Short mmCIF file of C-alpha atoms and ligand atoms in Angstrom, two decimals:
data_model
loop_
_atom_site.label_atom_id
_atom_site.label_comp_id
_atom_site.label_asym_id
_atom_site.label_seq_id
_atom_site.Cartn_x
_atom_site.Cartn_y
_atom_site.Cartn_z
CA MET A 710 1.12 -21.18 -7.25
CA SER A 711 2.15 -17.53 -7.32
CA LEU A 712 1.60 -15.26 -4.33
CA ASN A 713 -0.42 -12.28 -5.49
CA LEU A 714 -1.01 -10.06 -2.50
CA ILE A 715 -2.69 -6.72 -2.01
CA MET A 716 -2.54 -4.70 1.18
CA LEU A 717 -5.49 -2.54 2.14
CA GLY A 718 -5.54 -0.07 5.00
CA PRO A 719 -5.51 3.66 5.69
CA PRO A 720 -2.47 5.93 5.26
CA GLY A 721 -0.13 5.27 8.17
CA ALA A 722 -1.33 1.70 8.78
CA GLY A 723 2.14 0.36 8.02
CA LYS A 724 1.34 -1.10 4.59
CA GLY A 725 4.60 0.10 3.04
CA THR A 726 6.79 -1.26 5.84
CA GLN A 727 5.00 -4.59 5.95
CA ALA A 728 4.81 -4.94 2.17
CA GLU A 729 8.53 -4.29 1.88
CA ARG A 730 9.41 -6.81 4.56
CA PHE A 731 7.10 -9.50 3.26
CA ALA A 732 8.20 -9.06 -0.37
CA ARG A 733 11.86 -9.24 0.65
CA THR A 734 11.42 -12.48 2.61
CA ARG A 735 9.48 -14.11 -0.26
CA GLY A 736 11.68 -12.81 -3.09
CA ILE A 737 8.82 -11.14 -4.94
CA PRO A 738 8.54 -7.47 -5.97
CA LYS A 739 6.83 -4.90 -3.80
CA ILE A 740 4.90 -2.60 -6.08
CA SER A 741 3.98 0.65 -4.37
CA THR A 742 2.00 3.09 -6.50
CA GLY A 743 2.90 5.92 -4.08
CA ASP A 744 6.62 5.12 -4.58
CA ILE A 745 6.16 5.00 -8.37
CA LEU A 746 4.50 8.43 -8.31
CA ARG A 747 7.07 9.95 -5.90
CA GLU A 748 9.85 8.62 -8.12
CA ALA A 749 8.17 10.27 -11.14
CA VAL A 750 7.95 13.57 -9.24
CA HIS A 751 11.59 13.29 -8.20
CA SER A 752 12.75 12.70 -11.77
CA HIS A 753 10.48 15.39 -13.25
CA THR A 754 8.72 13.12 -15.75
CA PRO A 755 5.42 14.21 -17.36
CA LEU A 756 3.61 11.80 -15.01
CA GLY A 757 5.38 13.37 -12.04
CA ALA A 758 4.39 16.85 -13.14
CA ARG A 759 0.72 15.81 -13.36
CA ALA A 760 0.73 13.85 -10.10
CA LYS A 761 2.56 16.28 -7.82
CA ALA A 762 -0.20 18.82 -7.24
CA VAL A 763 -2.80 16.10 -6.74
CA MET A 764 -0.61 14.28 -4.22
CA ASP A 765 0.24 17.49 -2.36
CA ARG A 766 -3.48 18.12 -1.88
CA GLY A 767 -3.98 14.59 -0.53
CA GLU A 768 -6.30 13.68 -3.41
CA LEU A 769 -6.17 10.67 -5.70
CA VAL A 770 -4.50 10.49 -9.10
CA SER A 771 -7.04 9.45 -11.77
CA ASP A 772 -8.07 5.82 -12.08
CA ASP A 773 -7.09 5.68 -15.78
CA ILE A 774 -3.52 6.73 -15.06
CA MET A 775 -3.16 4.41 -12.07
CA ILE A 776 -4.67 1.39 -13.82
CA GLY A 777 -2.33 1.92 -16.79
CA ILE A 778 0.72 2.08 -14.51
CA VAL A 779 -0.22 -1.07 -12.60
CA ALA A 780 -1.25 -3.09 -15.67
CA GLU A 781 2.13 -2.40 -17.24
CA ARG A 782 4.04 -3.15 -14.04
CA LEU A 783 2.24 -6.45 -13.34
CA ASN A 784 3.07 -7.64 -16.85
CA ARG A 785 6.78 -7.46 -16.29
CA PRO A 786 8.48 -10.86 -15.86
CA ASP A 787 9.47 -10.31 -12.22
CA ALA A 788 5.81 -10.04 -11.19
CA ARG A 789 4.81 -13.31 -12.85
CA SER A 790 5.67 -15.44 -9.81
CA GLY A 791 3.92 -13.05 -7.45
CA PHE A 792 3.90 -9.52 -6.09
CA VAL A 793 2.88 -7.38 -3.15
CA LEU A 794 0.80 -4.38 -4.17
CA ASP A 795 0.92 -1.46 -1.74
CA GLY A 796 -1.43 1.49 -2.30
CA PHE A 797 -3.38 -0.07 -5.16
CA PRO A 798 -6.29 -0.52 -5.60
CA ARG A 799 -7.60 2.59 -3.88
CA THR A 800 -11.01 2.87 -5.53
CA VAL A 801 -13.66 0.39 -6.61
CA PRO A 802 -12.98 1.03 -10.35
CA GLN A 803 -9.29 0.24 -9.71
CA ALA A 804 -10.29 -3.00 -7.95
CA VAL A 805 -12.58 -3.98 -10.84
CA ALA A 806 -9.74 -3.32 -13.32
CA LEU A 807 -7.35 -5.37 -11.19
CA ASP A 808 -9.78 -8.31 -11.24
CA GLY A 809 -9.70 -8.04 -15.03
CA ILE A 810 -5.89 -8.08 -15.08
CA MET A 811 -5.88 -11.06 -12.69
CA ALA A 812 -8.54 -13.07 -14.54
CA VAL A 813 -5.94 -15.44 -16.01
CA ARG A 814 -3.69 -15.54 -12.95
CA ASP A 815 -3.77 -17.05 -9.45
CA PRO A 816 -6.32 -15.48 -7.10
CA LEU A 817 -5.54 -12.32 -5.18
CA ILE A 818 -4.90 -12.55 -1.47
CA VAL A 819 -6.28 -9.46 0.24
CA VAL A 820 -5.09 -8.31 3.65
CA ASP A 821 -6.67 -5.32 5.37
CA ILE A 822 -4.44 -3.71 8.03
CA VAL A 823 -6.68 -2.13 10.66
CA VAL A 824 -5.51 0.81 12.81
CA PRO A 825 -7.68 3.34 14.72
CA GLN A 826 -7.77 6.87 13.25
CA ALA A 827 -6.22 8.66 16.27
CA GLU A 828 -3.19 6.38 16.05
CA LEU A 829 -2.85 7.08 12.30
CA VAL A 830 -2.75 10.86 12.80
CA ARG A 831 -0.08 10.45 15.47
CA ARG A 832 2.04 8.16 13.28
CA LEU A 833 1.79 10.29 10.13
CA ALA A 834 2.79 13.47 11.96
CA SER A 835 6.10 11.89 12.99
CA ARG A 836 6.81 9.78 9.88
CA MET A 837 10.09 10.40 8.04
CA ILE A 838 11.21 9.02 4.68
CA CYS A 839 14.50 9.15 2.79
CA ASP A 840 14.70 12.04 0.34
CA ASP A 841 16.89 9.93 -1.98
CA CYS A 842 15.58 6.35 -1.97
CA GLY A 843 12.15 6.72 -0.36
CA ALA A 844 12.78 4.20 2.47
CA ASN A 845 10.97 4.71 5.78
CA GLY A 846 13.02 6.03 8.69
CA ALA A 847 12.60 4.82 12.28
CA PRO A 848 11.65 7.33 15.02
CA GLY A 849 14.61 9.48 16.08
CA GLU A 850 16.78 8.70 13.02
CA ILE A 851 18.06 11.49 10.78
CA VAL A 852 19.88 9.58 8.05
CA CYS A 853 18.63 6.70 5.93
CA ARG A 854 19.77 3.26 7.07
CA ARG A 855 19.59 1.94 3.52
CA CYS A 856 21.48 4.59 1.53
CA GLY A 857 22.73 7.26 3.97
CA GLY A 858 20.39 9.89 2.45
CA LYS A 859 18.66 12.62 4.42
CA LEU A 860 15.37 11.75 6.14
CA VAL A 861 12.60 14.29 5.53
CA GLN A 862 8.88 14.58 6.18
CA ARG A 863 6.74 13.68 3.16
CA THR A 864 5.19 16.82 1.67
CA ASP A 865 1.77 15.17 2.08
CA ASP A 866 2.31 14.26 5.76
CA ASN A 867 1.50 17.73 7.16
CA GLU A 868 -1.59 17.94 9.32
CA ALA A 869 -4.05 19.47 6.84
CA VAL A 870 -3.12 17.06 4.06
CA VAL A 871 -3.17 14.07 6.44
CA LEU A 872 -6.76 14.88 7.39
CA GLU A 873 -7.70 15.15 3.71
CA ARG A 874 -6.00 11.82 2.93
CA LEU A 875 -7.90 10.14 5.76
CA ARG A 876 -11.15 11.66 4.45
CA VAL A 877 -10.37 10.41 0.93
CA TYR A 878 -9.53 7.00 2.38
CA ASN A 879 -12.87 6.81 4.20
CA THR A 880 -14.93 7.78 1.16
CA SER A 881 -13.01 6.16 -1.74
CA THR A 882 -10.86 3.34 -0.39
CA LYS A 883 -12.63 1.92 2.65
CA PRO A 884 -15.49 0.61 0.46
CA LEU A 885 -12.93 -1.84 -0.93
CA VAL A 886 -13.13 -3.78 2.32
CA ASP A 887 -16.75 -4.61 1.47
CA PHE A 888 -15.77 -5.25 -2.15
CA TYR A 889 -13.36 -8.00 -1.03
CA ARG A 890 -14.71 -9.17 2.31
CA ALA A 891 -16.76 -12.12 1.07
CA ARG A 892 -13.81 -13.70 -0.76
CA PRO A 893 -12.23 -16.77 0.88
CA THR A 894 -8.81 -15.13 0.44
CA PHE A 895 -9.69 -11.99 2.45
CA ARG A 896 -8.11 -11.49 5.89
CA SER A 897 -7.74 -8.59 8.28
CA VAL A 898 -4.83 -7.99 10.64
CA ASN A 899 -4.54 -5.72 13.68
CA GLY A 900 -1.99 -3.07 12.67
CA ALA A 901 -1.96 -1.30 16.06
CA GLN A 902 0.82 -3.54 17.40
CA PRO A 903 4.62 -3.54 17.19
CA ALA A 904 5.81 -4.01 13.58
CA GLU A 905 7.29 -7.48 14.29
CA VAL A 906 3.97 -8.70 15.71
CA VAL A 907 2.07 -7.29 12.73
CA ALA A 908 4.57 -9.03 10.42
CA SER A 909 4.03 -12.43 12.03
CA ASP A 910 0.22 -12.02 12.14
CA LEU A 911 0.36 -11.01 8.50
CA ALA A 912 2.43 -14.04 7.50
CA ALA A 913 0.00 -16.33 9.35
CA ALA A 914 -3.02 -14.66 7.76
CA ILE A 915 -1.51 -15.01 4.28
CA GLU A 916 -0.71 -18.69 4.83
CA ALA A 917 -4.27 -19.30 6.02
CA ALA A 918 -5.68 -17.45 3.02
CA ARG A 919 -3.49 -19.45 0.62
CA ASN A 920 -4.64 -22.68 2.19
CA GLY A 921 -8.14 -21.58 1.42
CA GLY A 922 -9.77 -20.99 4.72
CA GLY A 923 -8.27 -22.06 8.10
CA SER A 924 -8.84 -19.31 10.67
CA VAL A 925 -6.05 -17.49 12.50
CA SER A 926 -6.20 -14.99 15.34
CA GLY A 927 -7.10 -11.63 13.89
CA GLY A 928 -8.17 -13.55 10.81
CA ARG A 929 -11.25 -13.36 8.65
CA ARG A 930 -13.94 -11.03 9.92
P1 LIG B 426 0.89 6.48 -0.63
O1 LIG B 426 2.37 6.51 -0.63
O2 LIG B 426 0.32 5.11 -0.95
O3 LIG B 426 0.29 7.08 0.61
O4 LIG B 426 0.42 7.42 -1.85
C1 LIG B 426 0.73 8.80 -1.86
C2 LIG B 426 -0.20 9.54 -2.81
O5 LIG B 426 -0.05 9.04 -4.14
C3 LIG B 426 -1.69 9.37 -2.51
O6 LIG B 426 -2.14 10.27 -1.51
C4 LIG B 426 -2.30 9.66 -3.87
O7 LIG B 426 -2.29 11.05 -4.16
C5 LIG B 426 -1.30 9.01 -4.81
N1 LIG B 426 -1.66 7.58 -5.07
C6 LIG B 426 -0.94 6.48 -4.72
N2 LIG B 426 -1.55 5.36 -5.12
C7 LIG B 426 -2.69 5.75 -5.74
C8 LIG B 426 -3.77 5.04 -6.35
N3 LIG B 426 -3.80 3.70 -6.40
N4 LIG B 426 -4.79 5.78 -6.87
C9 LIG B 426 -4.76 7.13 -6.84
N5 LIG B 426 -3.80 7.85 -6.27
C10 LIG B 426 -2.75 7.17 -5.72
#
């Protein structure tokens, strides 16, 4: 059975870090729509040119564009035995489209990473990513551990844009928790803990969801 995982949660919840770690340990691709868009901006493609201004305002790129990107990516051979989606879906129409794409595949496992808003603002203000490869930096670091590139603040991590992204999350993305909550494969995990603890809670929650029900601490709510 393939492991088809989506991570929900506000900006700064740690979805990217956890998705990366989980995908690496399971040998499945991490598919981050934010990374795909940043890569397009970096390489000056037509998609990048359209997405940049929207991203810099903290708004969402249109559902049509995002659904097209993800449909194409999930059809590639490496995603056939599973994937971790980070940053998609972000709206109910995206979630409905994803259900359509997944209709002939194994069920989605949905994990919501929960972190209080004050903690998110604090984390986003100090977050650094690599200007070359997009990897997350750890607090206090100035060069990328993965490729030696320079760590910079994301252009959408300044205070005004962070507040807009959190507002957009609350209005457009948070409703997805209700969209998925009743499914037997839905779990939530406390993201306001050290990354290693979140990672082990996440792994336990995913195992429980795959086994179709058993409860774990911080499990189904
Ligand atoms: P992220 O790295 O997931 O925080 O995404 C950065 C930005 O990319 C978001 O603030 C949006 O502008 C855009 N973006 C990423 N994923 C999506 C999506 N699924 N739908 C719409 N916009 C997205």
